[in-house]
Short mmCIF file of C-alpha atoms in Angstrom, two decimals:
data_model
loop_
_atom_site.label_atom_id
_atom_site.label_comp_id
_atom_site.label_asym_id
_atom_site.label_seq_id
_atom_site.Cartn_x
_atom_site.Cartn_y
_atom_site.Cartn_z
CA MET A 1470 -3.24 -14.26 -23.64
CA VAL A 1471 -3.72 -17.60 -21.86
CA LYS A 1472 -7.46 -17.49 -22.51
CA LYS A 1473 -6.83 -16.70 -26.20
CA LYS A 1474 -4.38 -19.57 -26.75
CA PRO A 1475 -6.75 -21.73 -28.87
CA ALA A 1476 -7.57 -18.70 -31.04
CA LEU A 1477 -3.87 -17.92 -31.47
CA ILE A 1478 -3.11 -21.51 -32.46
CA GLU A 1479 -5.87 -21.42 -35.03
CA ALA A 1480 -4.74 -18.06 -36.42
CA LEU A 1481 -1.06 -19.05 -36.67
CA THR A 1482 -1.49 -22.54 -38.03
CA GLY A 1483 0.14 -22.59 -41.45
CA GLN A 1484 1.28 -18.96 -41.03
CA PHE A 1485 4.13 -19.41 -38.52
CA GLU A 1486 7.37 -20.39 -40.26
CA ASP A 1487 10.98 -20.88 -39.16
CA HIS A 1488 12.00 -17.25 -39.66
CA HIS A 1489 9.05 -16.18 -37.47
CA ALA A 1490 10.33 -18.52 -34.74
CA ARG A 1491 13.85 -17.05 -35.00
CA LEU A 1492 12.53 -13.49 -34.72
CA LEU A 1493 10.37 -14.47 -31.76
CA ARG A 1494 13.38 -16.02 -29.98
CA VAL A 1495 15.31 -12.76 -30.50
CA LEU A 1496 12.45 -10.68 -29.10
CA LEU A 1497 11.92 -12.98 -26.13
CA GLY A 1498 15.66 -12.90 -25.43
CA THR A 1499 15.52 -9.10 -25.40
CA VAL A 1500 12.59 -9.17 -22.96
CA ASP A 1501 14.43 -11.61 -20.67
CA HIS A 1502 17.58 -9.45 -20.78
CA LEU A 1503 15.70 -6.25 -19.90
CA THR A 1504 13.76 -8.04 -17.16
CA ALA A 1505 17.00 -9.25 -15.59
CA GLN A 1506 18.41 -5.71 -15.68
CA ILE A 1507 15.25 -4.34 -14.03
CA HIS A 1508 15.51 -6.93 -11.25
CA GLU A 1509 19.17 -6.02 -10.70
CA LEU A 1510 18.36 -2.31 -10.52
CA ASP A 1511 15.49 -3.01 -8.10
CA TRP A 1512 17.92 -4.92 -5.89
CA LEU A 1513 20.45 -2.07 -5.99
CA ILE A 1514 17.77 0.49 -5.13
CA ALA A 1515 16.56 -1.60 -2.16
CA ARG A 1516 20.15 -2.03 -0.95
CA THR A 1517 20.81 1.72 -1.22
CA LEU A 1518 17.62 2.50 0.70
CA GLU A 1519 18.74 0.17 3.49
CA GLN A 1520 22.02 2.09 3.79
CA ILE A 1521 20.35 5.54 3.96
CA THR A 1522 19.03 6.35 7.42
CA THR A 1523 17.37 9.30 9.08
CA PRO A 1524 19.33 11.38 11.62
CA PRO A 1525 19.19 9.99 15.18
CA ASP A 1526 15.98 10.89 16.98
CA ARG A 1527 17.11 13.11 19.84
CA SER A 1528 13.64 13.68 21.26
CA GLY A 1529 14.14 10.94 23.83
CA THR A 1530 15.83 11.57 27.15
CA GLY A 1531 17.55 9.51 29.78
CA SER A 1532 18.57 5.99 28.88
CA LYS A 1533 16.44 5.84 25.74
CA PRO A 1534 18.87 5.32 22.84
CA ALA A 1535 18.79 7.50 19.77
CA THR A 1536 16.92 5.75 16.98
CA THR A 1537 17.30 5.90 13.25
CA VAL A 1538 15.01 4.68 10.49
CA SER A 1539 16.20 3.31 7.17
CA ALA A 1540 14.93 4.84 3.95
CA LEU A 1541 13.61 1.39 3.02
CA ALA A 1542 11.30 1.49 6.06
CA LEU A 1543 10.26 5.03 5.12
CA ALA A 1544 9.42 3.85 1.60
CA GLU A 1545 7.15 1.18 3.08
CA LYS A 1546 5.41 3.84 5.21
CA LEU A 1547 4.90 6.07 2.19
CA ASP A 1548 3.56 3.13 0.20
CA ALA A 1549 0.59 3.05 2.59
CA VAL A 1550 -0.57 6.49 1.37
CA PRO A 1551 -3.24 6.28 -1.37
CA GLY A 1552 -1.79 7.02 -4.79
CA ILE A 1553 1.79 6.30 -3.72
CA GLY A 1554 3.24 3.00 -4.85
CA PRO A 1555 6.72 1.56 -4.24
CA ALA A 1556 8.26 3.36 -7.23
CA THR A 1557 6.67 6.71 -6.33
CA ALA A 1558 7.85 6.35 -2.72
CA GLN A 1559 11.40 5.75 -3.96
CA VAL A 1560 11.26 8.85 -6.17
CA ILE A 1561 10.03 11.01 -3.28
CA LEU A 1562 12.84 9.83 -1.01
CA ALA A 1563 15.40 10.20 -3.79
CA GLU A 1564 14.42 13.84 -4.36
CA ILE A 1565 13.77 15.14 -0.81
CA GLY A 1566 15.94 12.76 1.20
CA ALA A 1567 15.35 11.22 4.61
CA ASP A 1568 16.52 14.23 6.67
CA MET A 1569 13.68 16.68 7.20
CA SER A 1570 15.80 19.04 9.32
CA ARG A 1571 16.44 21.05 6.13
CA PHE A 1572 12.68 21.60 5.94
CA PRO A 1573 11.61 22.79 9.42
CA THR A 1574 7.91 22.66 8.52
CA PRO A 1575 5.79 21.05 5.79
CA GLU A 1576 5.26 24.54 4.35
CA HIS A 1577 9.03 24.87 3.76
CA LEU A 1578 9.02 21.60 1.79
CA VAL A 1579 5.93 22.60 -0.20
CA SER A 1580 7.50 25.96 -1.03
CA TRP A 1581 10.76 24.31 -2.13
CA ALA A 1582 8.82 21.88 -4.33
CA LYS A 1583 6.90 24.82 -5.88
CA LEU A 1584 3.51 23.33 -5.04
CA CYS A 1585 2.00 26.51 -3.62
CA PRO A 1586 0.69 29.66 -5.38
CA ARG A 1587 3.37 32.24 -6.15
CA ALA A 1588 2.88 35.68 -4.59
CA ILE A 1589 3.17 38.56 -7.07
CA GLN A 1590 3.74 42.06 -5.69
CA SER A 1591 3.30 45.08 -7.92
CA GLY A 1592 3.34 48.29 -5.94
CA ALA A 1593 0.49 48.18 -3.45
CA LYS A 1594 -1.27 45.42 -5.38
CA SER A 1595 -0.78 41.78 -4.39
CA SER A 1596 -1.93 38.78 -6.39
CA THR A 1597 -1.12 35.13 -6.84
CA GLY A 1598 0.37 33.45 -9.88
CA PRO A 1599 1.04 29.91 -11.00
CA ALA A 1600 3.48 27.77 -9.07
CA GLY A 1601 7.07 27.66 -10.30
CA GLN A 1602 8.82 24.79 -12.04
CA GLY A 1603 10.26 23.12 -8.95
CA ASN A 1604 11.78 19.66 -9.07
CA PRO A 1605 10.41 17.99 -12.21
CA TRP A 1606 10.91 14.40 -10.99
CA LEU A 1607 9.26 15.07 -7.63
CA LYS A 1608 6.36 16.99 -9.18
CA GLY A 1609 5.92 14.28 -11.81
CA ALA A 1610 5.73 11.53 -9.18
CA LEU A 1611 3.32 13.52 -7.02
CA GLY A 1612 1.22 14.34 -10.08
CA GLU A 1613 0.88 10.64 -10.88
CA ALA A 1614 -0.11 9.99 -7.26
CA ALA A 1615 -2.74 12.76 -7.42
CA ASN A 1616 -4.15 11.29 -10.65
CA ALA A 1617 -4.43 7.92 -8.95
CA ASP A 1618 -6.09 9.49 -5.89
CA ALA A 1619 -8.81 11.00 -8.08
CA ARG A 1620 -10.17 7.49 -8.72
CA THR A 1621 -10.14 6.31 -5.09
CA ASP A 1622 -12.77 6.42 -2.36
CA THR A 1623 -10.37 7.98 0.15
CA PHE A 1624 -9.78 11.29 1.90
CA LEU A 1625 -7.47 12.46 -0.88
CA GLY A 1626 -9.92 11.25 -3.52
CA ALA A 1627 -12.74 13.18 -1.86
CA ARG A 1628 -10.49 16.24 -1.66
CA TYR A 1629 -9.91 16.03 -5.41
CA ARG A 1630 -13.63 15.80 -6.17
CA ARG A 1631 -14.45 18.72 -3.87
CA ILE A 1632 -11.89 21.09 -5.38
CA VAL A 1633 -12.16 20.16 -9.06
CA LYS A 1634 -15.71 21.53 -9.25
CA ARG A 1635 -14.54 25.11 -8.78
CA ARG A 1636 -10.82 25.13 -9.60
CA GLY A 1637 -10.43 22.84 -12.60
CA GLN A 1638 -8.33 19.72 -13.02
CA ALA A 1639 -4.86 21.26 -13.28
CA LYS A 1640 -5.09 23.32 -10.07
CA THR A 1641 -6.79 20.46 -8.25
CA LEU A 1642 -3.99 18.04 -9.09
CA VAL A 1643 -1.50 20.54 -7.66
CA ALA A 1644 -3.59 20.87 -4.49
CA VAL A 1645 -3.80 17.09 -3.99
CA ALA A 1646 -0.08 16.72 -4.75
CA ARG A 1647 0.59 19.34 -2.08
CA SER A 1648 -1.49 17.39 0.45
CA THR A 1649 0.38 14.21 -0.44
CA LEU A 1650 3.74 15.93 0.09
CA VAL A 1651 2.62 17.28 3.49
CA ILE A 1652 1.66 13.73 4.50
CA ALA A 1653 5.07 12.48 3.30
CA TRP A 1654 6.83 15.15 5.40
CA HIS A 1655 5.09 13.99 8.58
CA LEU A 1656 5.76 10.31 7.88
CA ILE A 1657 9.46 10.96 7.25
CA ASN A 1658 9.94 13.49 10.03
CA ASP A 1659 8.31 11.39 12.77
CA PRO A 1660 9.74 7.84 13.05
CA ASP A 1661 6.67 6.71 15.00
CA ALA A 1662 4.10 8.15 12.58
CA SER A 1663 2.02 5.96 10.29
CA TYR A 1664 -0.62 6.84 7.75
CA GLN A 1665 -4.19 6.75 9.02
CA GLU A 1666 -6.95 6.97 6.41
CA LEU A 1667 -9.53 9.60 7.41
CA GLY A 1668 -12.18 8.36 5.00
CA ALA A 1669 -13.95 9.92 2.06
CA ASP A 1670 -16.66 11.35 4.36
CA TRP A 1671 -14.25 13.25 6.62
CA HIS A 1672 -15.21 16.66 5.19
CA ARG A 1673 -18.91 15.93 5.58
CA ARG A 1674 -18.47 14.77 9.17
CA HIS A 1675 -16.51 17.94 10.04
CA LEU A 1676 -18.69 20.31 8.08
CA ASP A 1677 -19.50 23.72 9.53
CA PRO A 1678 -23.32 23.99 9.16
CA ALA A 1679 -23.28 27.80 9.13
CA ARG A 1680 -20.67 27.92 6.40
CA LYS A 1681 -22.49 25.31 4.31
CA THR A 1682 -25.76 27.23 4.68
CA ARG A 1683 -24.05 30.44 3.61
CA ASP A 1684 -22.57 28.77 0.54
CA LEU A 1685 -25.89 27.26 -0.53
CA VAL A 1686 -27.71 30.58 -0.10
CA ARG A 1687 -25.06 32.31 -2.18
CA GLN A 1688 -25.48 29.72 -4.95
CA LEU A 1689 -29.26 30.15 -5.01
CA GLN A 1690 -28.94 33.94 -5.09
CA ALA A 1691 -26.52 33.65 -8.01
CA LEU A 1692 -29.26 31.75 -9.87
CA GLY A 1693 -31.69 34.64 -9.32
CA HIS A 1694 -33.63 33.34 -6.32
CA GLN A 1695 -34.59 35.21 -3.17
CA VAL A 1696 -33.88 33.05 -0.15
CA ALA A 1697 -35.63 33.27 3.20
CA LEU A 1698 -34.49 30.75 5.78
CA THR A 1699 -36.80 29.44 8.48
CA PRO A 1700 -35.26 27.27 11.20
CA ALA A 1701 -36.86 23.84 11.40
CA SER A 1702 -38.74 23.10 14.59
CA ALA A 1703 -37.01 20.76 16.98
#
């Protein structure tokens, strides 16, 4: 709006009267009031996060004292993960807590959050179904993070682009949200852990040549081609 100030002055000249000014003062007062409330709530959330700590780390022995980590520090660690901002980190901690002893493994947390396919057993036949409802606030926050990851040049962004080609957007967002939650579990469970970006080319660098060859041959055969492979000379 700063760049458009001359245009606004020109458009409002002769059109902006006293009652417009009164209405504008009321609206600006409402904005200031809501902004002050948001700042107060942000302060209360930060204070609450400082008071919540992880259980003492008992992995140390001897004279090494037991250490605890505040939820505020955990939120800062989560903020380093692509797609997770300060608000999303706060939602994750609010919904799963700072004590991962209730979730012995990341798979337990993923299952509780209903971010994994549901097994359906009917007699001798087994199949998978859609994930359950789970925690709506946690799944909503992770879904927003997955949407943000899809537009990044990161490991999670590359994971989204790899899966969406064959699974569709909805299932891919669930898969990326699951990966994000697994990362969050490790960051919260280990006080010394920090997020390390693997890079968008991680899958390519760790690609199994035999598996990739098999996939490409299968795709060509599906298009009606006969494939004969000849190893290249060294």
